[in-house]
Structure formats: C-alpha cells, structure tokens
PDB file of C-alpha atoms in Angstrom:
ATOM      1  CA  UNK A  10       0.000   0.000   0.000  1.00 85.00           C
ATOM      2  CA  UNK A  11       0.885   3.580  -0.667  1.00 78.00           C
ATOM      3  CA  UNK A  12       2.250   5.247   2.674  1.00 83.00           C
ATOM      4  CA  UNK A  13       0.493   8.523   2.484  1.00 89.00           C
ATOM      5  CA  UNK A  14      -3.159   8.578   3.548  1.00 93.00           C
ATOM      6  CA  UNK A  15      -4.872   9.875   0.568  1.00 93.00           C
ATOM      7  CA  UNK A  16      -2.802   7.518  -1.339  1.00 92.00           C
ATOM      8  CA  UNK A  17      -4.177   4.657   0.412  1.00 95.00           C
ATOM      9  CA  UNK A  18      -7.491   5.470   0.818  1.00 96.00           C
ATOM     10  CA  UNK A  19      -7.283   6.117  -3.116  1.00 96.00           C
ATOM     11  CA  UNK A  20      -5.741   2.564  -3.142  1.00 96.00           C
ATOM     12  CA  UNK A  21      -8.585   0.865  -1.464  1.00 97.00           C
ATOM     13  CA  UNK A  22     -10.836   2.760  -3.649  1.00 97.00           C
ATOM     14  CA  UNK A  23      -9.550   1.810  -6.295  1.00 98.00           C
ATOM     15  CA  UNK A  24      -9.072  -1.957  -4.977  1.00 98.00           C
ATOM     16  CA  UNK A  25     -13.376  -1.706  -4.677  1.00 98.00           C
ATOM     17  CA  UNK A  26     -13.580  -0.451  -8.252  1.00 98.00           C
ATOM     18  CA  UNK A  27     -11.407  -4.014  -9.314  1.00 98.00           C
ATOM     19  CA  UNK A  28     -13.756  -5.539  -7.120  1.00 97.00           C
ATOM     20  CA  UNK A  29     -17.097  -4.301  -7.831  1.00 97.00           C
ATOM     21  CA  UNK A  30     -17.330  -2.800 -11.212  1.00 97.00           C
ATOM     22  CA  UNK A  31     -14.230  -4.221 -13.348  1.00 98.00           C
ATOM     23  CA  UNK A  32     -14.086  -7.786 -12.695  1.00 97.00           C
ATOM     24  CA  UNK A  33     -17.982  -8.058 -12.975  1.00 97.00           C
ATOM     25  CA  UNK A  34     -18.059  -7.009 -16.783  1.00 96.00           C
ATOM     26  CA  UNK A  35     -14.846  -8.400 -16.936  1.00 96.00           C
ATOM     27  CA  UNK A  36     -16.680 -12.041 -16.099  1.00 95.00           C
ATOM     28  CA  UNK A  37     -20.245 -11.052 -18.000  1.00 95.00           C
ATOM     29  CA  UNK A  38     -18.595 -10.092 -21.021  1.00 95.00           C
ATOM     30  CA  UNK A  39     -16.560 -13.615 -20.914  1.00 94.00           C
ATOM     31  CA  UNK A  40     -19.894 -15.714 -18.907  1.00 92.00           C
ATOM     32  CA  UNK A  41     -23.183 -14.729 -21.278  1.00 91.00           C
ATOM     33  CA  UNK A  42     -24.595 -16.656 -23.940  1.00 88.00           C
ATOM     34  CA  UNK A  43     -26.262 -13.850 -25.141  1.00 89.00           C
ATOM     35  CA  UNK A  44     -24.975 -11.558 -27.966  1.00 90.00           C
ATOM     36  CA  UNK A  45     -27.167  -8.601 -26.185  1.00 93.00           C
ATOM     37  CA  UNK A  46     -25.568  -8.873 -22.930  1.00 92.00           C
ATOM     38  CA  UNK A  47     -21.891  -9.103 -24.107  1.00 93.00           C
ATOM     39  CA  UNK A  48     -22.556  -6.072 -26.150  1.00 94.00           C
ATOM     40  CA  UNK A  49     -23.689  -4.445 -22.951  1.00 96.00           C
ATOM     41  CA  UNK A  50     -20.622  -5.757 -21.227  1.00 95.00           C
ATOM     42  CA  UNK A  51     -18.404  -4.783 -23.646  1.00 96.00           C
ATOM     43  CA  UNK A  52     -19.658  -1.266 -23.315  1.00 97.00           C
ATOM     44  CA  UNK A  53     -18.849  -0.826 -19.861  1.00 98.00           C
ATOM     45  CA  UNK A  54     -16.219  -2.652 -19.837  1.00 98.00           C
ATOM     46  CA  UNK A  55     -14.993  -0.039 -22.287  1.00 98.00           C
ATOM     47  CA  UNK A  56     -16.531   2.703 -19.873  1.00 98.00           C
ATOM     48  CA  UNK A  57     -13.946   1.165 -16.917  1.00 98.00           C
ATOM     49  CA  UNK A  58     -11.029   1.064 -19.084  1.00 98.00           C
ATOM     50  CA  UNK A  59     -11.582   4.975 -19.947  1.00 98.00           C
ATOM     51  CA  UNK A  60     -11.581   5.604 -16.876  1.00 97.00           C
ATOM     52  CA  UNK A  61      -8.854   4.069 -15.638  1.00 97.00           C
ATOM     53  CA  UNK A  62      -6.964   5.857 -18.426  1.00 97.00           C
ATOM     54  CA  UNK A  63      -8.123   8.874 -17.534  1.00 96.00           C
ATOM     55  CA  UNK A  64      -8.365   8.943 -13.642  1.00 95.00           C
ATOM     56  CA  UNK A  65      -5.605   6.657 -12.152  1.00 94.00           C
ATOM     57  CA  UNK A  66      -2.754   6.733 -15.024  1.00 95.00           C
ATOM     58  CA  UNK A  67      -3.669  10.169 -16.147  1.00 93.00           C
ATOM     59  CA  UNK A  68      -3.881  11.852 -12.704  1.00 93.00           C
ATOM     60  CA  UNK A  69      -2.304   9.317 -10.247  1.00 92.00           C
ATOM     61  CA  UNK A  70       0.676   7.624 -11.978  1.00 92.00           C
ATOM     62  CA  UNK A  71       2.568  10.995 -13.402  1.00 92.00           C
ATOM     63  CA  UNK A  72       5.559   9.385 -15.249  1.00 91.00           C
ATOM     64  CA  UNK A  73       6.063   6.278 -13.555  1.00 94.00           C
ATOM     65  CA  UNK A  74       4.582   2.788 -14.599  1.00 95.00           C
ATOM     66  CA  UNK A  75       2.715   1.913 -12.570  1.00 96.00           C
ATOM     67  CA  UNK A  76      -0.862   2.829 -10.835  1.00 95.00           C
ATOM     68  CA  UNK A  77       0.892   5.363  -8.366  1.00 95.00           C
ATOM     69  CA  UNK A  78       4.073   6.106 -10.058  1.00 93.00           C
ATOM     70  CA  UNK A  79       7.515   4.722  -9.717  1.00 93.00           C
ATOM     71  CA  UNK A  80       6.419   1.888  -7.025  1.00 92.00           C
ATOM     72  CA  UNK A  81       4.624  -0.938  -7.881  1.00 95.00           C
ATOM     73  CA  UNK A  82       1.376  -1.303  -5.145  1.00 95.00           C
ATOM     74  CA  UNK A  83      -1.290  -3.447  -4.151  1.00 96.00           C
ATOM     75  CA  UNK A  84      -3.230  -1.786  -6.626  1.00 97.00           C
ATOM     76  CA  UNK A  85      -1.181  -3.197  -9.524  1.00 97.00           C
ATOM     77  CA  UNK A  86      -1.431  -6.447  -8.505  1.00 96.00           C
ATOM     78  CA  UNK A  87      -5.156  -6.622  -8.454  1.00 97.00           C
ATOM     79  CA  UNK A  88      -5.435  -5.799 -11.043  1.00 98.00           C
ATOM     80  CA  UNK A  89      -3.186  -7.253 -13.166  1.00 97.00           C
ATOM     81  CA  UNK A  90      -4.232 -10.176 -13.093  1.00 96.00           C
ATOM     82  CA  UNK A  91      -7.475  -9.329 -15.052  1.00 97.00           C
ATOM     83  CA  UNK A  92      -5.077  -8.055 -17.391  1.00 97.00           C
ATOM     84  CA  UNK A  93      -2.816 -11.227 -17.962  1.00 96.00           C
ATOM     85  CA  UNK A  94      -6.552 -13.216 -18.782  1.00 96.00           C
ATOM     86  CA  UNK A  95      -7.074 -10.439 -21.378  1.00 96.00           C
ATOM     87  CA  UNK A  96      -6.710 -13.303 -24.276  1.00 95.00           C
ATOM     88  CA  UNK A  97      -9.698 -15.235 -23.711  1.00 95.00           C
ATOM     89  CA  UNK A  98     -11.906 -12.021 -24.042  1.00 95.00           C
ATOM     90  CA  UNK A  99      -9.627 -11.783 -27.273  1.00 95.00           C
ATOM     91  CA  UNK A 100     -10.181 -15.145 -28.102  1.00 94.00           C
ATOM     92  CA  UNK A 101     -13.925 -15.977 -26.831  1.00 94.00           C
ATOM     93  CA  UNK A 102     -15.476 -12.828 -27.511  1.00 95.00           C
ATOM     94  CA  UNK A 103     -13.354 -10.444 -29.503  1.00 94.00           C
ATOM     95  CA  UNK A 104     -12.478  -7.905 -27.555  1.00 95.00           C
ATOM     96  CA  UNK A 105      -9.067  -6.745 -27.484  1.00 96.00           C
ATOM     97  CA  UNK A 106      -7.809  -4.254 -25.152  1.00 96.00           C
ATOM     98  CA  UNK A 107      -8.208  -0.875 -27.201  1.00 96.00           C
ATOM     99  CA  UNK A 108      -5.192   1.009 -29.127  1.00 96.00           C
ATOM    100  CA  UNK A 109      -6.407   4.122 -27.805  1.00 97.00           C
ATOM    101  CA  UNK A 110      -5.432   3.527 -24.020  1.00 97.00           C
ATOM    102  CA  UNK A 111      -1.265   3.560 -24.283  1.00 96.00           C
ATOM    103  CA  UNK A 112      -0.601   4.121 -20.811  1.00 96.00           C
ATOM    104  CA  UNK A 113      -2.893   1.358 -19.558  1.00 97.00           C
ATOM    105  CA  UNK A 114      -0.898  -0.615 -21.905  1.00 97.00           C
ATOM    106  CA  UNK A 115       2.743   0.460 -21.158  1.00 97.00           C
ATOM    107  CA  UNK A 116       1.458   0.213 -17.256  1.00 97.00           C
ATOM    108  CA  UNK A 117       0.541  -4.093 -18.608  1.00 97.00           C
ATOM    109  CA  UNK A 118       3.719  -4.164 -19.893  1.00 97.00           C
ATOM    110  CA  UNK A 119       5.680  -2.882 -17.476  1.00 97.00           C
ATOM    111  CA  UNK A 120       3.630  -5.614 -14.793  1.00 97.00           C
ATOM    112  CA  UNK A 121       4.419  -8.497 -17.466  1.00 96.00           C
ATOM    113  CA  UNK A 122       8.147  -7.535 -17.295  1.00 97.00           C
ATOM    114  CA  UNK A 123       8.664  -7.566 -13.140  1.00 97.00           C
ATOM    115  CA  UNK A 124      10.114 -11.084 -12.365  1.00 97.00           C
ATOM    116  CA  UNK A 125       7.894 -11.609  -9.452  1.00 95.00           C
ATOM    117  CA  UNK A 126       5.069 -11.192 -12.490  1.00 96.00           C
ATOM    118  CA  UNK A 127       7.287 -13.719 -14.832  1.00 96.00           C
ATOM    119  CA  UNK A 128       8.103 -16.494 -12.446  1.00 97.00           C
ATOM    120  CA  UNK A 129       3.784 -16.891 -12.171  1.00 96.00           C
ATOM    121  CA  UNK A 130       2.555 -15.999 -15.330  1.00 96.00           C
ATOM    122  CA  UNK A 131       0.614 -18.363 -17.342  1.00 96.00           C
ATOM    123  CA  UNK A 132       0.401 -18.524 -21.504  1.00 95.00           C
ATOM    124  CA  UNK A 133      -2.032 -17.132 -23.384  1.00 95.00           C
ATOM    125  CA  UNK A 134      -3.152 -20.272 -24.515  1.00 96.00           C
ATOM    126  CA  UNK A 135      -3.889 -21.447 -20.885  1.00 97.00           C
ATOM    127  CA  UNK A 136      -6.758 -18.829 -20.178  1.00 96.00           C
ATOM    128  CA  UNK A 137      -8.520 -19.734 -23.640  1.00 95.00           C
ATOM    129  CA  UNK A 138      -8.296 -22.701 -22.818  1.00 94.00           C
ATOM    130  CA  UNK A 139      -9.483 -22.353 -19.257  1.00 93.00           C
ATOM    131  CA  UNK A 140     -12.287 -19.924 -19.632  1.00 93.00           C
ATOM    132  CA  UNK A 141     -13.427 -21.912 -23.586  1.00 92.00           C
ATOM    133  CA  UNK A 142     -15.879 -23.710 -21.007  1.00 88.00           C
ATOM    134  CA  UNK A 143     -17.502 -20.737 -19.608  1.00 85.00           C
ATOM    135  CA  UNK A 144     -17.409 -18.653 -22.646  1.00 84.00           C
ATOM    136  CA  UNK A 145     -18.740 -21.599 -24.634  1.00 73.00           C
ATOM    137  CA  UNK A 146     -22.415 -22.350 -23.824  1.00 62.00           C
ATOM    138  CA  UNK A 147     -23.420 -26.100 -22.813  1.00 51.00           C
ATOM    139  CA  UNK A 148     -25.892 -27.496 -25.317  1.00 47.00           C
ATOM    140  CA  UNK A 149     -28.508 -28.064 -23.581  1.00 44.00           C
TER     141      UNK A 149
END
C-alpha cells in the first residue's frame, strides 16, 4: 500500500472499483450466452477502461509505470491479473484491449516484465483454454 493517507485510501478505492465494477463485466462479457448482454458488457467494460486511463494513469501515476508512479502497489497487482486473462476475451469474444489507451498498456507491460510477475505468469493459450468452457455455452 501507498504510505500517504490519501494515497491509500485512493488505493482501497480503487481496490473496490477491481472488485465491484471491473471484474464483474470483466466475467459477464466472458460468462453470457447472449450476444445482447456481451454487447452491454463490452460497453462498460470499455466505460472502466476509460476511466482508468483517464483517472488513475492520467492523474495518479505521473511518469512512472505503474498505478501510483515509480512503485509498484497493491493496486497493480489486483489488477493485473485481469489483465494477464485479457486473451480469452480476445479469443472468446473479440475484444481486445483498445489502441487508444497507451498508458494502460505500457502500465501491462511494465507488470508483465517484473520477475515476481514472470516467475507466475501463465500462456495465453492457458486462459482460452481455461475460460473456452464458460465462454462456450453447454448445449442443452
């Protein structure tokens, strides 16, 4: 955690938003059968990553990499991993993380290239082929 106060009560903020708005249309996008409700989910999952853009890397992060800067935080890490399952939305539903936000992508690619990131990463190929069962519907 950040050791300012605002800084960590901005960090658990933004800890909830991982929590209660990201990884929700994170999962619908990836979980619904239904064309209409991915299209939904892809819209606000759109909405989050804008925001993100805008109000943590463009206000928070200044020049560093990461969420708050030059030090790597709790922050990061949740959400990061989000971020490392990013193929199988590619994969299962088509939607790639957008050209237009380049510092949420540097800030992904500086995560990928921290060695405590490395030594646990999984392939690409490993969340297709571990979220092909939930993005797939069962015939019934």
């Amino acid at each position: 955690m950040p050791s300012s106060p605002i800084a960590k009560a901005q960090a658990r903020i933004w800890i909830d938003f991982a929590n209660t708005r990201f990884v929700p249309a994170f999962s619908t996008l990836l979980r619904s059968p239904e064309i209409q409700q991915q299209e939904a989910a892809k819209q606000e999952l759109y909405k989050h990553l804008e925001f993100i853009e805008n109000e943590a890397f463009g206000k928070l992060s200044g020049d560093g990499p990461y969420w708050f800067g030059e030090s790597v935080s709790l922050v990061d890490f949740t959400f990061y991993p989000w971020f490392e399952r990013w193929a199988a939305l590619k994969h299962h539903r088509g939607f790639a993380l957008p050209e237009e936000f380049t510092r949420l992508r540097q800030w992904k690619k500086a995560l990928k290239q921290r060695d405590s990131v490395v030594a646990i990463a999984n392939s690409k190929e490993f969340y297709i082929e571990r979220y092909a069962r939930f993005a797939t519907p069962v015939a019934a």
